[in-house]
PDB file of C-alpha atoms in Angstrom:
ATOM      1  CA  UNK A 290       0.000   0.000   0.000  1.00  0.00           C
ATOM      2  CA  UNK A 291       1.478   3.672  -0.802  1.00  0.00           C
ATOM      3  CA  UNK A 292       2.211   6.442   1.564  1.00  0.00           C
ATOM      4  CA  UNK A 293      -1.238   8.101   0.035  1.00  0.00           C
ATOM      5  CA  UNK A 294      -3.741   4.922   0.701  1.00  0.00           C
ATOM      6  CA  UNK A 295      -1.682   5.331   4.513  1.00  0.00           C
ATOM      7  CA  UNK A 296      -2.634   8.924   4.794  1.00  0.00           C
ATOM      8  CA  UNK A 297      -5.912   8.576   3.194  1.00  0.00           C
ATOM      9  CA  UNK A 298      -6.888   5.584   5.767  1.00  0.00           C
ATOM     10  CA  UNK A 299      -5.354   7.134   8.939  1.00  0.00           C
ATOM     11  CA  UNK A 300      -7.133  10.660   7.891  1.00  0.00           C
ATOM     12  CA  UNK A 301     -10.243   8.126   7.848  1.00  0.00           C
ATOM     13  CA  UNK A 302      -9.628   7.474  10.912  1.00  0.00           C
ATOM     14  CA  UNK A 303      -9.175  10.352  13.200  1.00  0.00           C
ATOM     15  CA  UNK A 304     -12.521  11.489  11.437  1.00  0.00           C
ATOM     16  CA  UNK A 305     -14.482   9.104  12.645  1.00  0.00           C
ATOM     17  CA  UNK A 306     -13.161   9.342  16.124  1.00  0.00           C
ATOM     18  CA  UNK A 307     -13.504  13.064  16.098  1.00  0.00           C
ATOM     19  CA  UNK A 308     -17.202  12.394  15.286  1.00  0.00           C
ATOM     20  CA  UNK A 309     -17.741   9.358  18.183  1.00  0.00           C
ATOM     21  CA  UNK A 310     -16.277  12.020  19.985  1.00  0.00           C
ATOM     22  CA  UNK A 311     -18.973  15.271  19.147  1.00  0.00           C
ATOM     23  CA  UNK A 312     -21.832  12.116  19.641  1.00  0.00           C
ATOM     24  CA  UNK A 313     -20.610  11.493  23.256  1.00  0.00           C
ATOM     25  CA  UNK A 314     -19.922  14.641  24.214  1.00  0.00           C
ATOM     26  CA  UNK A 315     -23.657  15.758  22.884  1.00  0.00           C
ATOM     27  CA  UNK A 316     -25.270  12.757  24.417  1.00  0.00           C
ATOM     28  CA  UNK A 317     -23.559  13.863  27.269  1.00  0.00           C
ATOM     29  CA  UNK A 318     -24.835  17.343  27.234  1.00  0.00           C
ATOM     30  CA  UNK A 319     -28.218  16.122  26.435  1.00  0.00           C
ATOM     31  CA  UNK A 320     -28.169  14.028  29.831  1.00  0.00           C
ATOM     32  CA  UNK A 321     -27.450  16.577  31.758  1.00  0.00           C
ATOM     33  CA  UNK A 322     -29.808  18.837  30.016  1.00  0.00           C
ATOM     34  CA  UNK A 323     -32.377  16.285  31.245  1.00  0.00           C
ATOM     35  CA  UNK A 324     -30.711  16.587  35.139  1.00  0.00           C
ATOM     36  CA  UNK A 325     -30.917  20.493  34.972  1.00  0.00           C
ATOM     37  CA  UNK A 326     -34.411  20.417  33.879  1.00  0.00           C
ATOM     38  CA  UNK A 327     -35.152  17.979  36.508  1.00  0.00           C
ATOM     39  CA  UNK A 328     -32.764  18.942  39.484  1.00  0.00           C
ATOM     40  CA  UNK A 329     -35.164  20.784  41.537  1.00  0.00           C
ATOM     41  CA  UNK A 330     -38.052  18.947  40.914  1.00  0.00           C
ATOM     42  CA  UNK A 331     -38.892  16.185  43.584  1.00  0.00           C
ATOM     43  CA  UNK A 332     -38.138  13.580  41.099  1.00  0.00           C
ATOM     44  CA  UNK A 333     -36.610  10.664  42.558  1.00  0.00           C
ATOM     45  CA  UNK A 334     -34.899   9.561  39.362  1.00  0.00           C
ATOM     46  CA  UNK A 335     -32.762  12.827  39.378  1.00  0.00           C
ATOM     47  CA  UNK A 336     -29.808  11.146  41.849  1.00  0.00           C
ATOM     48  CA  UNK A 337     -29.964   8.172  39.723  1.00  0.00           C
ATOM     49  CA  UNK A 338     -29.276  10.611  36.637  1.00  0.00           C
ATOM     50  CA  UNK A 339     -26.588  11.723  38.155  1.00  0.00           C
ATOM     51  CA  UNK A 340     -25.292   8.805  39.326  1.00  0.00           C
ATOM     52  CA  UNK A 341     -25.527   7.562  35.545  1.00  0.00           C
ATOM     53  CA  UNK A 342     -23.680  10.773  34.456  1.00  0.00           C
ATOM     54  CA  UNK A 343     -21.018  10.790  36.702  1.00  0.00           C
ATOM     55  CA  UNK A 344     -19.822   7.098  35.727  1.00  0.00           C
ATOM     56  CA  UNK A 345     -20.076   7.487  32.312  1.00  0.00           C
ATOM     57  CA  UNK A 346     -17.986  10.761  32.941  1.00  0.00           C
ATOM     58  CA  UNK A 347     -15.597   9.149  35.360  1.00  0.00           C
ATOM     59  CA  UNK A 348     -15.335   5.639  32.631  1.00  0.00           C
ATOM     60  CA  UNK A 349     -14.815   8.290  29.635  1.00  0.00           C
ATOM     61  CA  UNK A 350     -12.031  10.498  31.887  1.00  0.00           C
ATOM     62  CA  UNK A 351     -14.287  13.230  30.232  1.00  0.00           C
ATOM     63  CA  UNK A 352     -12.003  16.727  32.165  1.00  0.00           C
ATOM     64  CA  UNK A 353     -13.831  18.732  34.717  1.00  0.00           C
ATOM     65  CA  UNK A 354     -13.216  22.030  32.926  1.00  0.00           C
ATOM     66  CA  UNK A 355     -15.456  20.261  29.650  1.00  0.00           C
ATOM     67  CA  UNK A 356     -18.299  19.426  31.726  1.00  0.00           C
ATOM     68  CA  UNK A 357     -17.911  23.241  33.443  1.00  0.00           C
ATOM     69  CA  UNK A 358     -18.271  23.856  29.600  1.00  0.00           C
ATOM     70  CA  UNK A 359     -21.378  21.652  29.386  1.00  0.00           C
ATOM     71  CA  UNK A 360     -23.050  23.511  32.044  1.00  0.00           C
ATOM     72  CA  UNK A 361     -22.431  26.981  31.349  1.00  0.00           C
ATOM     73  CA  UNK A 362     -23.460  26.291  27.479  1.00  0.00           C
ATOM     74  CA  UNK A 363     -26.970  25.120  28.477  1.00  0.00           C
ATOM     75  CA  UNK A 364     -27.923  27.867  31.384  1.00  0.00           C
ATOM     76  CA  UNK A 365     -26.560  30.073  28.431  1.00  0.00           C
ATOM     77  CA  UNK A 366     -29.115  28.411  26.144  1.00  0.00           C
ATOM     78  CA  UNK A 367     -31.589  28.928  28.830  1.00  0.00           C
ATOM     79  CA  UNK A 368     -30.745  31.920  29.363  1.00  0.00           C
ATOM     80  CA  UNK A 369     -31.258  32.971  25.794  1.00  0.00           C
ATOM     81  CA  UNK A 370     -35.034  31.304  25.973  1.00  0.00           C
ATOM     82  CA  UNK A 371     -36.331  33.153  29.289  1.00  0.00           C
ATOM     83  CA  UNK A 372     -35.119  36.288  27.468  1.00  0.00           C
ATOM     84  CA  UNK A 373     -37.103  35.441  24.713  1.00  0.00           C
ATOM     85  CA  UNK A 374     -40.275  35.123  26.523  1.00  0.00           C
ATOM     86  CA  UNK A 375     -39.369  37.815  28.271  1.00  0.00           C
ATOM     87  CA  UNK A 376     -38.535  36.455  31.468  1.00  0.00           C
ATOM     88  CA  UNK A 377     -36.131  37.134  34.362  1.00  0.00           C
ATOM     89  CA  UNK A 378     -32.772  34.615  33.945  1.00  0.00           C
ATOM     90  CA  UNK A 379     -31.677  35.291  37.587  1.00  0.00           C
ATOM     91  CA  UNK A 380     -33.543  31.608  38.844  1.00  0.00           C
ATOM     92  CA  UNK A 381     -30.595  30.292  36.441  1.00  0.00           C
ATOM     93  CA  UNK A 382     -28.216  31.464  39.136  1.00  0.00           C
ATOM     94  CA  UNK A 383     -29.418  28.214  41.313  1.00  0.00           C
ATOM     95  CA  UNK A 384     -28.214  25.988  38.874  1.00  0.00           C
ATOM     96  CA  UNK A 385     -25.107  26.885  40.091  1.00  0.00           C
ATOM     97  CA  UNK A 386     -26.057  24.129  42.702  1.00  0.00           C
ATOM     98  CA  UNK A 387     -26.679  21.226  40.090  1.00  0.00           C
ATOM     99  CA  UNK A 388     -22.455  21.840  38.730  1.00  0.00           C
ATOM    100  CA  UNK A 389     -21.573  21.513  42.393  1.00  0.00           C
ATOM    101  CA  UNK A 390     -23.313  18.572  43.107  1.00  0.00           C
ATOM    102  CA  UNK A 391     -22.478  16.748  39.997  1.00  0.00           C
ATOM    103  CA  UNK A 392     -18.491  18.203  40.563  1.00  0.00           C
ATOM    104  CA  UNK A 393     -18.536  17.087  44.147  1.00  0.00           C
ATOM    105  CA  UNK A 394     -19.877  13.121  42.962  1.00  0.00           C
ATOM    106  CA  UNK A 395     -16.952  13.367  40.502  1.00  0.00           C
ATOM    107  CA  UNK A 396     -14.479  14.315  43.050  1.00  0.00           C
ATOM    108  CA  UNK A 397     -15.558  11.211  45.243  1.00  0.00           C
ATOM    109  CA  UNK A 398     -15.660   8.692  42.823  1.00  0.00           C
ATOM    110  CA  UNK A 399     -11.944   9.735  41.938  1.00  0.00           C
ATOM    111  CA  UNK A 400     -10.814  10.000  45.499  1.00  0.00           C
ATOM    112  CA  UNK A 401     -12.315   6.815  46.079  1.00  0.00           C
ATOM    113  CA  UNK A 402     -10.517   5.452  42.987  1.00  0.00           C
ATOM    114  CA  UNK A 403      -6.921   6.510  44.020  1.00  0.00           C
ATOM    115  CA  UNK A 404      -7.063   4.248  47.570  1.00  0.00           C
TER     116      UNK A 404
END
C-alpha cells in the first residue's frame, strides 16, 4: 500500500473518532440537560441521573473544565429562551447548585478510585 492509501486511511480514521467524539460529548450534554431540567423537581430519578452521568464521565475520563463547559453552554441556552419570553434569567443562578453537586460526585468517585 502507498504512503497516500496510509494517509488517506489514517485521515479516515481520526474522522471518525472526532465524530464518536462530538456524539458522546452531545449525548452527554443532552443528559445533563435532562438533570438540569429535573434537578429541583422532587423527582426521585434525578440522583440516579446523576449517578448515571457521573460514571459514564468518570469511565470516559471526560475533564472537569469540559463538563464546566457543558453547564455553562446550556444555562446560556436557557438563558437565551427566558429572554425570549421575556422572562427574568436570575432563577438560572441556582443551577449553580446542580455543577456543584455533579463536581462534588466526581471528586468522590476519583478520590475513592486513588485508595
Amino acid at each position: 500500500m502507498d504512503e497516500h492509501h496510509i494517509g488517506k486511511r489514517q485521515s479516515l480514521s481520526q474522522q471518525m473518532t472526532l465524530n464518536r467524539d462530538r456524539e458522546f460529548i452531545q449525548q452527554l450534554k443532552a443528559d445533563y440537560c435532562q438533570i438540569l431540567l429535573r434537578y429541583f423537581n422532587n423527582d426521585n430519578t434525578v440522583k440516579q441521573q446523576i449517578e448515571r452521568f457521573i460514571n459514564v464521565a468518570f469511565d470516559a475520563k471526560v475533564p472537569v473544565p469540559q463538563i464546566i463547559e457543558i453547564h455553562m453552554e446550556l444555562i446560556d441556552e436557557f438563558s437565551k429562551q427566558l429572554k425570549l419570553e421575556g422572562r427574568n434569567d436570575e432563577v438560572l443562578l441556582d443551577y449553580r447548585l446542580t455543577l456543584i453537586d455533579i463536581l462534588a460526585h466526581l471528586c468522590e468517585i476519583y478520590r475513592t478510585s486513588i485508595s
